[in-house]
PDB file of C-alpha atoms in Angstrom:
ATOM      1  CA  UNK D 243      55.515-114.118 -71.362  1.00  0.00           C
ATOM      2  CA  UNK D 244      55.317-117.516 -69.706  1.00  0.00           C
ATOM      3  CA  UNK D 245      58.160-117.969 -67.241  1.00  0.00           C
ATOM      4  CA  UNK D 246      57.310-121.621 -66.667  1.00  0.00           C
ATOM      5  CA  UNK D 247      56.416-123.801 -69.634  1.00  0.00           C
ATOM      6  CA  UNK D 248      55.072-127.314 -69.855  1.00  0.00           C
ATOM      7  CA  UNK D 249      55.115-127.908 -73.582  1.00  0.00           C
ATOM      8  CA  UNK D 250      53.235-131.207 -73.602  1.00  0.00           C
ATOM      9  CA  UNK D 251      49.526-130.698 -72.886  1.00  0.00           C
ATOM     10  CA  UNK D 252      49.077-134.459 -72.570  1.00  0.00           C
ATOM     11  CA  UNK D 253      51.049-137.681 -72.274  1.00  0.00           C
ATOM     12  CA  UNK D 254      49.888-141.267 -72.563  1.00  0.00           C
ATOM     13  CA  UNK D 255      51.939-144.055 -70.921  1.00  0.00           C
ATOM     14  CA  UNK D 256      51.433-147.778 -70.506  1.00  0.00           C
ATOM     15  CA  UNK D 257      50.880-149.001 -66.957  1.00  0.00           C
ATOM     16  CA  UNK D 258      54.138-150.218 -65.425  1.00  0.00           C
ATOM     17  CA  UNK D 259      56.338-148.097 -67.686  1.00  0.00           C
ATOM     18  CA  UNK D 260      58.124-144.844 -66.856  1.00  0.00           C
ATOM     19  CA  UNK D 261      56.326-141.514 -67.163  1.00  0.00           C
ATOM     20  CA  UNK D 262      58.498-138.467 -67.807  1.00  0.00           C
ATOM     21  CA  UNK D 263      56.970-135.022 -67.496  1.00  0.00           C
ATOM     22  CA  UNK D 264      58.992-132.006 -68.515  1.00  0.00           C
ATOM     23  CA  UNK D 265      59.091-128.374 -67.482  1.00  0.00           C
ATOM     24  CA  UNK D 266      61.205-125.441 -68.690  1.00  0.00           C
ATOM     25  CA  UNK D 267      61.691-122.078 -67.026  1.00  0.00           C
ATOM     26  CA  UNK D 268      63.182-118.805 -68.145  1.00  0.00           C
ATOM     27  CA  UNK D 269      63.860-116.886 -64.933  1.00  0.00           C
ATOM     28  CA  UNK D 270      67.333-117.689 -63.573  1.00  0.00           C
ATOM     29  CA  UNK D 271      66.280-116.242 -60.203  1.00  0.00           C
ATOM     30  CA  UNK D 272      64.020-119.251 -59.525  1.00  0.00           C
ATOM     31  CA  UNK D 273      65.628-121.400 -56.865  1.00  0.00           C
ATOM     32  CA  UNK D 274      62.840-123.693 -55.700  1.00  0.00           C
ATOM     33  CA  UNK D 275      60.706-125.952 -57.850  1.00  0.00           C
ATOM     34  CA  UNK D 276      57.615-127.974 -57.030  1.00  0.00           C
ATOM     35  CA  UNK D 277      55.387-130.519 -58.721  1.00  0.00           C
ATOM     36  CA  UNK D 278      51.690-130.695 -57.948  1.00  0.00           C
ATOM     37  CA  UNK D 279      49.157-133.295 -59.033  1.00  0.00           C
ATOM     38  CA  UNK D 280      45.520-132.483 -59.711  1.00  0.00           C
ATOM     39  CA  UNK D 281      42.499-134.722 -60.125  1.00  0.00           C
ATOM     40  CA  UNK D 282      39.284-133.380 -61.721  1.00  0.00           C
ATOM     41  CA  UNK D 283      37.092-131.311 -59.389  1.00  0.00           C
ATOM     42  CA  UNK D 284      39.814-131.260 -56.721  1.00  0.00           C
ATOM     43  CA  UNK D 285      42.504-128.799 -55.761  1.00  0.00           C
ATOM     44  CA  UNK D 286      46.182-129.462 -56.584  1.00  0.00           C
ATOM     45  CA  UNK D 287      48.102-131.611 -54.096  1.00  0.00           C
ATOM     46  CA  UNK D 288      51.809-131.291 -53.444  1.00  0.00           C
ATOM     47  CA  UNK D 289      53.897-134.130 -54.858  1.00  0.00           C
ATOM     48  CA  UNK D 290      57.614-133.392 -54.654  1.00  0.00           C
ATOM     49  CA  UNK D 291      59.992-130.447 -54.686  1.00  0.00           C
ATOM     50  CA  UNK D 292      63.631-129.635 -55.327  1.00  0.00           C
ATOM     51  CA  UNK D 293      65.933-126.814 -54.319  1.00  0.00           C
ATOM     52  CA  UNK D 294      68.363-125.338 -56.824  1.00  0.00           C
ATOM     53  CA  UNK D 295      71.289-126.572 -54.745  1.00  0.00           C
ATOM     54  CA  UNK D 296      70.360-130.136 -55.712  1.00  0.00           C
ATOM     55  CA  UNK D 297      70.028-131.823 -59.070  1.00  0.00           C
ATOM     56  CA  UNK D 298      67.884-134.750 -57.971  1.00  0.00           C
ATOM     57  CA  UNK D 299      65.272-135.541 -55.339  1.00  0.00           C
ATOM     58  CA  UNK D 300      63.502-138.862 -54.847  1.00  0.00           C
ATOM     59  CA  UNK D 301      60.359-139.823 -53.001  1.00  0.00           C
ATOM     60  CA  UNK D 302      59.241-143.397 -53.593  1.00  0.00           C
ATOM     61  CA  UNK D 303      58.175-143.792 -57.222  1.00  0.00           C
ATOM     62  CA  UNK D 304      58.685-140.099 -57.922  1.00  0.00           C
ATOM     63  CA  UNK D 305      62.002-138.474 -58.839  1.00  0.00           C
ATOM     64  CA  UNK D 306      62.553-134.888 -59.888  1.00  0.00           C
ATOM     65  CA  UNK D 307      65.658-133.897 -61.845  1.00  0.00           C
ATOM     66  CA  UNK D 308      66.885-130.336 -62.180  1.00  0.00           C
ATOM     67  CA  UNK D 309      69.264-129.126 -64.903  1.00  0.00           C
ATOM     68  CA  UNK D 310      70.047-125.534 -63.992  1.00  0.00           C
ATOM     69  CA  UNK D 311      72.204-124.800 -67.012  1.00  0.00           C
ATOM     70  CA  UNK D 312      69.352-125.843 -69.319  1.00  0.00           C
ATOM     71  CA  UNK D 313      66.694-124.320 -67.046  1.00  0.00           C
ATOM     72  CA  UNK D 314      64.858-127.613 -67.241  1.00  0.00           C
ATOM     73  CA  UNK D 315      63.289-129.964 -64.757  1.00  0.00           C
ATOM     74  CA  UNK D 316      61.606-133.285 -65.186  1.00  0.00           C
ATOM     75  CA  UNK D 317      59.432-135.569 -63.085  1.00  0.00           C
ATOM     76  CA  UNK D 318      59.911-139.310 -63.455  1.00  0.00           C
ATOM     77  CA  UNK D 319      57.264-141.745 -62.231  1.00  0.00           C
ATOM     78  CA  UNK D 320      58.369-145.385 -62.075  1.00  0.00           C
ATOM     79  CA  UNK D 321      56.443-147.605 -62.380  1.00  0.00           C
ATOM     80  CA  UNK D 322      53.379-145.748 -63.607  1.00  0.00           C
ATOM     81  CA  UNK D 323      50.079-146.791 -62.043  1.00  0.00           C
ATOM     82  CA  UNK D 324      46.451-146.106 -63.052  1.00  0.00           C
ATOM     83  CA  UNK D 325      46.015-143.791 -60.055  1.00  0.00           C
ATOM     84  CA  UNK D 326      48.746-141.582 -61.493  1.00  0.00           C
ATOM     85  CA  UNK D 327      46.358-140.417 -64.214  1.00  0.00           C
ATOM     86  CA  UNK D 328      45.951-136.720 -63.419  1.00  0.00           C
ATOM     87  CA  UNK D 329      47.131-133.273 -64.472  1.00  0.00           C
ATOM     88  CA  UNK D 330      50.651-132.459 -63.289  1.00  0.00           C
ATOM     89  CA  UNK D 331      51.761-128.891 -62.721  1.00  0.00           C
ATOM     90  CA  UNK D 332      55.272-127.643 -62.172  1.00  0.00           C
ATOM     91  CA  UNK D 333      55.711-124.422 -60.243  1.00  0.00           C
ATOM     92  CA  UNK D 334      58.733-122.250 -59.552  1.00  0.00           C
ATOM     93  CA  UNK D 335      59.599-119.836 -56.797  1.00  0.00           C
ATOM     94  CA  UNK D 336      62.231-117.272 -55.879  1.00  0.00           C
ATOM     95  CA  UNK D 337      63.531-117.895 -52.366  1.00  0.00           C
ATOM     96  CA  UNK D 338      61.823-115.759 -49.733  1.00  0.00           C
ATOM     97  CA  UNK D 339      59.033-114.814 -52.133  1.00  0.00           C
ATOM     98  CA  UNK D 340      55.642-116.393 -51.496  1.00  0.00           C
ATOM     99  CA  UNK D 341      54.446-116.287 -55.100  1.00  0.00           C
ATOM    100  CA  UNK D 342      54.561-119.484 -57.131  1.00  0.00           C
ATOM    101  CA  UNK D 343      54.734-119.238 -60.923  1.00  0.00           C
ATOM    102  CA  UNK D 344      52.889-122.163 -62.493  1.00  0.00           C
ATOM    103  CA  UNK D 345      53.112-124.016 -65.767  1.00  0.00           C
ATOM    104  CA  UNK D 346      49.928-124.796 -67.708  1.00  0.00           C
ATOM    105  CA  UNK D 347      49.991-128.467 -66.741  1.00  0.00           C
ATOM    106  CA  UNK D 348      50.394-131.823 -68.480  1.00  0.00           C
ATOM    107  CA  UNK D 349      47.574-134.346 -68.465  1.00  0.00           C
ATOM    108  CA  UNK D 350      49.017-137.807 -67.820  1.00  0.00           C
ATOM    109  CA  UNK D 351      46.962-140.796 -68.931  1.00  0.00           C
ATOM    110  CA  UNK D 352      48.059-144.236 -67.760  1.00  0.00           C
ATOM    111  CA  UNK D 353      46.754-146.962 -70.060  1.00  0.00           C
ATOM    112  CA  UNK D 354      46.078-150.431 -68.605  1.00  0.00           C
TER     113      UNK D 354
ATOM    114  CA  UNK L 144      41.011-132.031 -39.769  1.00  0.00           C
ATOM    115  CA  UNK L 145      39.002-130.640 -42.683  1.00  0.00           C
ATOM    116  CA  UNK L 146      42.078-128.960 -44.223  1.00  0.00           C
ATOM    117  CA  UNK L 147      41.116-126.133 -46.576  1.00  0.00           C
ATOM    118  CA  UNK L 148      37.411-125.696 -47.277  1.00  0.00           C
ATOM    119  CA  UNK L 149      35.819-123.471 -49.901  1.00  0.00           C
ATOM    120  CA  UNK L 150      32.216-122.407 -50.428  1.00  0.00           C
ATOM    121  CA  UNK L 151      30.317-122.360 -52.661  1.00  0.00           C
ATOM    122  CA  UNK L 152      31.409-125.143 -55.006  1.00  0.00           C
ATOM    123  CA  UNK L 153      29.698-123.519 -57.974  1.00  0.00           C
ATOM    124  CA  UNK L 154      28.165-120.078 -58.563  1.00  0.00           C
ATOM    125  CA  UNK L 155      26.522-118.281 -61.469  1.00  0.00           C
ATOM    126  CA  UNK L 156      26.523-114.475 -61.404  1.00  0.00           C
ATOM    127  CA  UNK L 157      25.254-111.787 -63.685  1.00  0.00           C
ATOM    128  CA  UNK L 158      27.606-109.039 -64.821  1.00  0.00           C
ATOM    129  CA  UNK L 159      27.809-106.347 -62.163  1.00  0.00           C
ATOM    130  CA  UNK L 160      26.758-108.514 -59.246  1.00  0.00           C
ATOM    131  CA  UNK L 161      28.977-108.849 -56.216  1.00  0.00           C
ATOM    132  CA  UNK L 162      29.758-111.927 -54.170  1.00  0.00           C
ATOM    133  CA  UNK L 163      32.174-113.357 -51.634  1.00  0.00           C
ATOM    134  CA  UNK L 164      34.007-116.640 -52.021  1.00  0.00           C
ATOM    135  CA  UNK L 165      34.661-118.191 -48.653  1.00  0.00           C
ATOM    136  CA  UNK L 166      37.847-119.990 -47.617  1.00  0.00           C
ATOM    137  CA  UNK L 167      38.676-121.491 -44.234  1.00  0.00           C
ATOM    138  CA  UNK L 168      41.524-123.629 -42.924  1.00  0.00           C
ATOM    139  CA  UNK L 169      41.894-125.484 -39.638  1.00  0.00           C
ATOM    140  CA  UNK L 170      45.644-126.132 -39.756  1.00  0.00           C
ATOM    141  CA  UNK L 171      46.663-122.867 -38.047  1.00  0.00           C
ATOM    142  CA  UNK L 172      48.635-121.864 -41.130  1.00  0.00           C
ATOM    143  CA  UNK L 173      49.955-118.330 -41.347  1.00  0.00           C
ATOM    144  CA  UNK L 174      50.009-118.113 -45.136  1.00  0.00           C
ATOM    145  CA  UNK L 175      46.833-118.109 -47.224  1.00  0.00           C
ATOM    146  CA  UNK L 176      46.253-117.267 -50.859  1.00  0.00           C
ATOM    147  CA  UNK L 177      43.747-117.130 -53.682  1.00  0.00           C
ATOM    148  CA  UNK L 178      44.456-118.369 -57.203  1.00  0.00           C
ATOM    149  CA  UNK L 179      42.448-118.518 -60.373  1.00  0.00           C
ATOM    150  CA  UNK L 180      42.835-121.178 -63.019  1.00  0.00           C
ATOM    151  CA  UNK L 181      41.773-120.569 -66.599  1.00  0.00           C
ATOM    152  CA  UNK L 182      41.734-123.135 -69.427  1.00  0.00           C
ATOM    153  CA  UNK L 183      45.194-123.793 -70.878  1.00  0.00           C
ATOM    154  CA  UNK L 184      46.911-121.741 -68.203  1.00  0.00           C
ATOM    155  CA  UNK L 185      48.588-122.372 -64.918  1.00  0.00           C
ATOM    156  CA  UNK L 186      47.286-121.063 -61.630  1.00  0.00           C
ATOM    157  CA  UNK L 187      47.724-117.324 -61.152  1.00  0.00           C
ATOM    158  CA  UNK L 188      47.975-115.671 -57.764  1.00  0.00           C
ATOM    159  CA  UNK L 189      45.287-113.075 -57.035  1.00  0.00           C
ATOM    160  CA  UNK L 190      45.962-112.040 -53.418  1.00  0.00           C
ATOM    161  CA  UNK L 191      47.764-113.554 -50.497  1.00  0.00           C
ATOM    162  CA  UNK L 192      48.162-113.080 -46.768  1.00  0.00           C
ATOM    163  CA  UNK L 193      51.150-113.792 -44.514  1.00  0.00           C
ATOM    164  CA  UNK L 194      49.125-113.531 -41.321  1.00  0.00           C
ATOM    165  CA  UNK L 195      45.987-112.059 -39.769  1.00  0.00           C
ATOM    166  CA  UNK L 196      45.643-108.419 -40.702  1.00  0.00           C
ATOM    167  CA  UNK L 197      48.250-108.592 -43.492  1.00  0.00           C
ATOM    168  CA  UNK L 198      47.378-108.968 -47.172  1.00  0.00           C
ATOM    169  CA  UNK L 199      49.179-108.269 -50.426  1.00  0.00           C
ATOM    170  CA  UNK L 200      48.517-108.355 -54.133  1.00  0.00           C
ATOM    171  CA  UNK L 201      49.557-111.169 -56.401  1.00  0.00           C
ATOM    172  CA  UNK L 202      49.838-111.328 -60.162  1.00  0.00           C
ATOM    173  CA  UNK L 203      46.184-110.588 -61.083  1.00  0.00           C
ATOM    174  CA  UNK L 204      44.543-108.580 -58.244  1.00  0.00           C
ATOM    175  CA  UNK L 205      42.285-106.234 -60.224  1.00  0.00           C
ATOM    176  CA  UNK L 206      38.579-106.653 -59.522  1.00  0.00           C
ATOM    177  CA  UNK L 207      39.130-108.577 -56.282  1.00  0.00           C
ATOM    178  CA  UNK L 208      39.376-107.603 -52.626  1.00  0.00           C
ATOM    179  CA  UNK L 209      40.515-109.642 -49.639  1.00  0.00           C
ATOM    180  CA  UNK L 210      40.769-109.273 -45.885  1.00  0.00           C
ATOM    181  CA  UNK L 211      42.232-111.479 -43.142  1.00  0.00           C
ATOM    182  CA  UNK L 212      40.632-110.768 -39.798  1.00  0.00           C
ATOM    183  CA  UNK L 213      41.374-114.238 -38.376  1.00  0.00           C
ATOM    184  CA  UNK L 214      44.025-116.884 -38.992  1.00  0.00           C
ATOM    185  CA  UNK L 215      41.353-119.325 -40.185  1.00  0.00           C
ATOM    186  CA  UNK L 216      39.421-117.309 -42.772  1.00  0.00           C
ATOM    187  CA  UNK L 217      40.431-115.581 -45.977  1.00  0.00           C
ATOM    188  CA  UNK L 218      37.395-114.453 -48.045  1.00  0.00           C
ATOM    189  CA  UNK L 219      37.707-113.206 -51.618  1.00  0.00           C
ATOM    190  CA  UNK L 220      35.286-110.488 -52.718  1.00  0.00           C
ATOM    191  CA  UNK L 221      34.244-109.703 -56.259  1.00  0.00           C
ATOM    192  CA  UNK L 222      32.922-106.164 -56.192  1.00  0.00           C
ATOM    193  CA  UNK L 223      31.333-106.038 -59.666  1.00  0.00           C
ATOM    194  CA  UNK L 224      31.586-109.310 -61.527  1.00  0.00           C
ATOM    195  CA  UNK L 225      32.693-109.338 -65.160  1.00  0.00           C
ATOM    196  CA  UNK L 226      32.649-112.211 -67.709  1.00  0.00           C
ATOM    197  CA  UNK L 227      36.474-112.146 -67.632  1.00  0.00           C
ATOM    198  CA  UNK L 228      36.254-113.360 -64.035  1.00  0.00           C
ATOM    199  CA  UNK L 229      34.695-116.638 -65.139  1.00  0.00           C
ATOM    200  CA  UNK L 230      37.212-119.124 -63.803  1.00  0.00           C
ATOM    201  CA  UNK L 231      37.937-121.762 -61.200  1.00  0.00           C
ATOM    202  CA  UNK L 232      39.133-120.242 -57.947  1.00  0.00           C
ATOM    203  CA  UNK L 233      41.397-122.074 -55.518  1.00  0.00           C
ATOM    204  CA  UNK L 234      42.259-121.106 -51.991  1.00  0.00           C
ATOM    205  CA  UNK L 235      45.471-122.410 -50.429  1.00  0.00           C
ATOM    206  CA  UNK L 236      47.176-122.286 -47.061  1.00  0.00           C
ATOM    207  CA  UNK L 237      50.642-123.155 -45.807  1.00  0.00           C
ATOM    208  CA  UNK L 238      52.905-122.947 -42.779  1.00  0.00           C
ATOM    209  CA  UNK L 239      55.975-122.256 -44.894  1.00  0.00           C
ATOM    210  CA  UNK L 240      56.694-120.270 -48.031  1.00  0.00           C
ATOM    211  CA  UNK L 241      56.910-123.452 -50.072  1.00  0.00           C
ATOM    212  CA  UNK L 242      54.372-126.289 -49.795  1.00  0.00           C
ATOM    213  CA  UNK L 243      50.785-125.066 -50.121  1.00  0.00           C
ATOM    214  CA  UNK L 244      47.596-127.007 -49.398  1.00  0.00           C
ATOM    215  CA  UNK L 245      44.669-126.340 -51.689  1.00  0.00           C
ATOM    216  CA  UNK L 246      40.920-126.376 -51.259  1.00  0.00           C
ATOM    217  CA  UNK L 247      38.638-128.142 -53.771  1.00  0.00           C
ATOM    218  CA  UNK L 248      37.921-124.986 -55.758  1.00  0.00           C
ATOM    219  CA  UNK L 249      34.930-122.782 -56.635  1.00  0.00           C
ATOM    220  CA  UNK L 250      33.692-122.722 -60.222  1.00  0.00           C
ATOM    221  CA  UNK L 251      32.395-119.253 -61.080  1.00  0.00           C
ATOM    222  CA  UNK L 252      30.430-118.404 -64.210  1.00  0.00           C
ATOM    223  CA  UNK L 253      29.717-114.747 -64.932  1.00  0.00           C
ATOM    224  CA  UNK L 254      27.061-114.142 -67.581  1.00  0.00           C
TER     225      UNK L 254
END
């Protein structure tokens, strides 16, 4: 049973527009959420995170929104750039527990 | 700063063979971990360590052994490789429970 779900395997967005990547979770004990970005033949790199005490966190072009009642988080990238083309993973964690539970990833393609 | 390094980059094994995947970090991080990534799935934690001499099992530990004799190194051993262990393996390290830094991965094919 997948505790973290990214239901869109891929997403195609025009350069300069907004990219919205979605993630749903089932475990209400999760209280920390992270987004990682992965290029082919490389390891994932940390992008942005959010604690369950917040509903929004921004870092430059990247904003993560958390809706605890819906058990849903989303990553917004504005404006989208060609270098943003990658696979994006969301991961969830229970505070004090090292283990991250990962979604299957969404491949983002930015079209010129 | 090399960050997290993994060797080899790619390996082909026959069923039943053993091998060790190497992982090293130069950031003096206490936490280190091994993940596997299979097609269509997220990363799954195999084993992790919260410091030298301390290891624990993750979500999918069967068929793998680890040890942590130094802060820098965290090797992953496959005792008797099986085709089900064909995967991409990532090592990660971190100084906190949250943000983890990943190596480039090792692609393993077991025939």
